[in-house]
Every structure is written in structure tokens, then in C-alpha cells.
Amino acid sequence: MASDFTQYAHPDRLVSTDWLAEQIAAGKVGTGADDSIALLESDEDVLLYDTGHIPGALKLDWHQDLNDPVMRDYVDAEQFAKVMSERGIGRDTTVVIYGDKNNWWAAYALWVMSLFGHEDVRLLDGGRAKWAAEGRELTKEVPSVTARTGDAAYPVVERDDAPIRAFKDDVLAHLGGPLVDVRSPGEFSGELLHMPDYPQEGAMRGGHIPGAKSVPWARAANEDGTFKSRDELEAIYLTEQGLDPKEATVAYCRIGERSSHTWFVLTHLLGFDNVRNYDGSWTEWGNSVRVPVEK
Amino acid sequence: MSDEPLPAALAEIAEDFANLPVPQRLELLLEFSEGLPELPERYAGRLGEMEQVHECQSPLFLVVEVGDEGPDGEPDERPAGERPVHLFFSAPPEAPTTRGFAGILHEGLDGLTVEEVLAVPDDAPFRFALGEAVSPLRLRGMVGMLSRIKRQTALKSQAA
């Protein structure tokens, strides 16, 4: 069945594997030309790209490229501009991101690019797994892209965190307002301090932020990793959970990657006006002194 | 980092990594990932009998065997500490970083004696100059593998 993205609030934020394959066949991907599409792979596993990727794709690693190496924060404006310019990306370039694990890290990368106000950044619906499952080409060939320099370079644009990023103090001020906890039920209840089968990432306390609704991120995804239809998403987030697209909403998880996926769903698929991702998430809240915790 | 020496094969791998620029370190790690031996037939479908390393972000299972046969095929009369240790790993191809860590430990430790394996310093995973290439957070998977390898080696050599 052809993907009908027009059902979503911001249909231009998603592309299908068919569409991407057509663009690649038409020679539009990864050439670095002004009208070209930049394709980025962003995975949990830093080597997965190197084992084979979609032709024309470049690697964007959440750890190496988007996180500050010293402070727990994202890269600054200069570094972000450098990361983009090196990949031949300009301010007006259409960027398509895909990745492993149901696009968690792809959604995270899209959210970080949104902090810097990059306008045209989209997700490949279904991510790497869907492309591979359809038997489409993967290659080890790394495209040679000419880095942008001088006037063509990516501009140094200050990050604007306020609209879509929440810090701990913002969450404290928001208590009583709608919060979405996208972790697994065991993490929400406080039984587990980390994802099932994942490393312990050191939270001192288990539970959730008071008043948070438990909506594990995966409920927004189909078996094949694509997003559920708008009707199905509305049934979960609006009808069942009673969230209101007009109300300011905060999403969080463990370190902010799974909640980027939900942030994408609420913001771009359901058209919520004001959703912030609390990237400090449980690894900050669960270690903070005297913040309220509900079990 | 401690000053305790690495076993020769592991030290050689560490030197290889350290002598490469960062992007090539990733390439070498990928080679280790591709070189990780397949799980032998006798463990097929028996992941439940292996130990899962929860510190890894992707499912990785490992098992340690301590040799109980001498070089001539007769029962091993050597003291437990001198017997050879063999390592077996299972990790999916979509987890190349985890496989690469396993590949390093396999090449560096497989065939060493019980005493040699138990003497491997716990900070060994940080001596491959990989922190910069894959981020220190991701190295915790290798720390988890090494600690389980040492624990199983200790347990199984007592039983031997």
C-alpha cells in the first residue's frame, strides 16, 4: 500500500522508502549539488553504517557528532555548522534521516537539527530496517562529498532550546501539566532502573515524574517500524490518554532518544502546538535530590 | 589506568589501534567484528545456556570453556591454572560494535591459560584507544564482557 502522509499534521516531515529510491535513481541524493538531498544515517550502533548503508548516505553519529564531548549538552553553533558543512549540507538543504532501532536515533538527530532551526529535515518512515527488509540496495561505498566552505558553508546559528527542549527546572515548573513517559512499563513503575536488556545507566531512584502518563514509544509504531496512521495515533494519545494538542506537553524517557520519537509523533504527525523533549530524562530526574517521584 | 600488563596478543591489538588515526580505528574494529568466529554447532539454539551480557546495547551471549584434555587427548593432568580457556560469542550482525568488542577479546584471550585470563586487568577495554572513536559510554559493553569472561573462567576452572 502506498504511504499516505497527507493524513498527518506535517506530511512533509516523512518520506517513504519508495520515494527515497526514486530520488536515488534520479541522481538527486548525496551529490552535494545545491538542489540535492542529503541523506544521513544515525544509529545506536556506531559501526552499523560501515557495514552497509543506503547509497548516498553519510553517517551522523549522535555521540560523536551531536553531543558535546565534555559537558552533558549538545554541540554548539560552530561545531554544528562544521558537522553540517563537512557533509555538504547548507541551511536550505533537504535532509532525510534514517537509522536503526525504529529510527530512535534518527528522530533524536532530527530533533537536535530542529534545535538549530534547520527547516527541511525529514525522517525515512520505517528506517533502516524497512529499507533492508524490502531487499533494497545497501552499499559500503562512502560517498565523496565536497565540504561546504566560505559563503556556501552552513551558517553559525545559535541553538534555540526554549521551544522544544525542557530542562529539569522547566519540568518542575510544568508539574501538574501533561507529561508523557515513553519508557517501558517496568521503568515507569520503578521496578527497573533501565531498559529491559540494556545497561544500567545509574539512576538512584526508580519511578516516574508525578502525573506522567505512561505511553511506551513503541505504541506509535507498526511492526515494520513505520508510524501508525493518524487515526490510530489519535486513539492512543488523545482519546485514551486525554492529551490535548493545544496544551503544552513534555515528553521524556531515559536519555531523550526514545522521547524524541514521541516528540516527533506529537509535533509532526498529530500537530501538537507545544511539545518539549526533556532530554535530561530519567538519568537526571532519578538522580536529583528532592525532586518528587511517583511510583 | 593501571600499569598491569596486557597479555601479549591483547597488547599487540592495543598497539595496532593506538597507531591508527581515529577513522581507521573504526575500520579495524569492523574487521574484528567480521572476524568473530561463528558459534560452534554444539551451541546452536542453546543461547539460554550461555550468559547474556546486559551491559551491551545489543543482545550478546558468551560462554567460556576451560579445557580438560591434555595436548595428547588424554585427561588433563595439569593444574587448573595452566589449562587453556576458550571463548564463544553470539551477537547479531546488526550489532557490529558489540561484535567488534567480542572479536578483540576472542583474538586476544582465546587459548590463554586460566591464570593468564584471570590476570587480565579490568581496565583493559580502555586501552584500545577506542574511547575517542566510539565514545566511552559504548565501551561499557566490553567491560561487561571481560568481567563475565573472568568470572566464568574462575568458576569453571574450580570445577575442572
Coordinates of C-alpha atoms in Angstrom, one line a residue, chain B residues 49-124:
Chain B
E49 CA 22.8 -21.9 28.3
M50 CA 25.1 -19.0 27.5
E51 CA 25.4 -15.9 29.6
Q52 CA 23.9 -12.6 28.3
V53 CA 26.0 -9.5 28.7
H54 CA 23.4 -6.9 29.8
E55 CA 25.9 -4.1 29.6
C56 CA 25.9 -4.4 25.8
Q57 CA 23.3 -2.4 24.0
S58 CA 22.6 -5.3 21.7
P59 CA 22.0 -8.9 22.7
L60 CA 25.4 -10.6 23.2
F61 CA 25.8 -14.0 24.7
L62 CA 29.1 -15.6 25.7
V63 CA 30.3 -18.8 27.2
V64 CA 33.7 -19.9 28.5
E65 CA 35.1 -23.4 28.3
V66 CA 38.1 -24.5 30.3
G67 CA 40.0 -27.3 28.6
D68 CA 40.0 -30.7 30.4
E69 CA 42.0 -32.6 27.8
G70 CA 45.8 -32.5 27.6
P71 CA 47.6 -31.9 24.3
D72 CA 47.6 -35.7 23.7
G73 CA 43.8 -36.1 24.1
E74 CA 44.2 -37.7 27.5
P75 CA 42.6 -36.2 30.6
D76 CA 44.4 -33.1 31.5
E77 CA 46.7 -33.6 34.5
R78 CA 47.9 -30.0 34.6
P79 CA 46.9 -27.8 37.4
A80 CA 43.7 -25.9 36.7
G81 CA 45.6 -22.6 36.3
E82 CA 47.6 -23.9 33.4
R83 CA 44.6 -25.2 31.4
P84 CA 43.5 -23.4 28.2
V85 CA 40.5 -21.1 28.1
H86 CA 38.2 -21.0 25.0
L87 CA 35.7 -18.3 24.4
F88 CA 32.5 -18.4 22.3
F89 CA 30.3 -15.4 21.4
S90 CA 27.0 -14.8 19.7
A91 CA 25.9 -11.4 18.6
P92 CA 23.7 -10.3 15.6
P93 CA 25.2 -8.8 12.5
E94 CA 23.2 -5.6 13.1
A95 CA 25.3 -5.0 16.2
P96 CA 28.8 -4.6 14.7
T97 CA 30.3 -2.6 17.5
T98 CA 29.4 -5.2 20.1
R99 CA 30.7 -7.9 17.7
G100 CA 33.9 -5.9 17.3
F101 CA 34.5 -5.8 21.0
A102 CA 33.9 -9.6 21.2
G103 CA 36.3 -10.1 18.3
I104 CA 39.0 -8.2 20.1
L105 CA 38.6 -10.3 23.2
H106 CA 38.4 -13.5 21.2
E107 CA 41.6 -12.8 19.4
G108 CA 43.4 -11.5 22.5
L109 CA 42.3 -14.1 25.0
D110 CA 41.2 -17.3 23.4
G111 CA 43.7 -20.1 24.1
L112 CA 45.4 -18.4 27.0
T113 CA 45.6 -20.3 30.3
V114 CA 43.2 -19.8 33.2
E115 CA 45.9 -17.9 35.1
E116 CA 46.6 -15.6 32.2
V117 CA 42.9 -14.8 31.7
L118 CA 42.3 -14.1 35.4
A119 CA 45.3 -11.7 35.4
V120 CA 43.9 -9.5 32.6
P121 CA 43.5 -6.1 34.1
D122 CA 39.9 -5.0 34.5
D123 CA 40.6 -1.7 32.7
A124 CA 41.8 -3.5 29.6

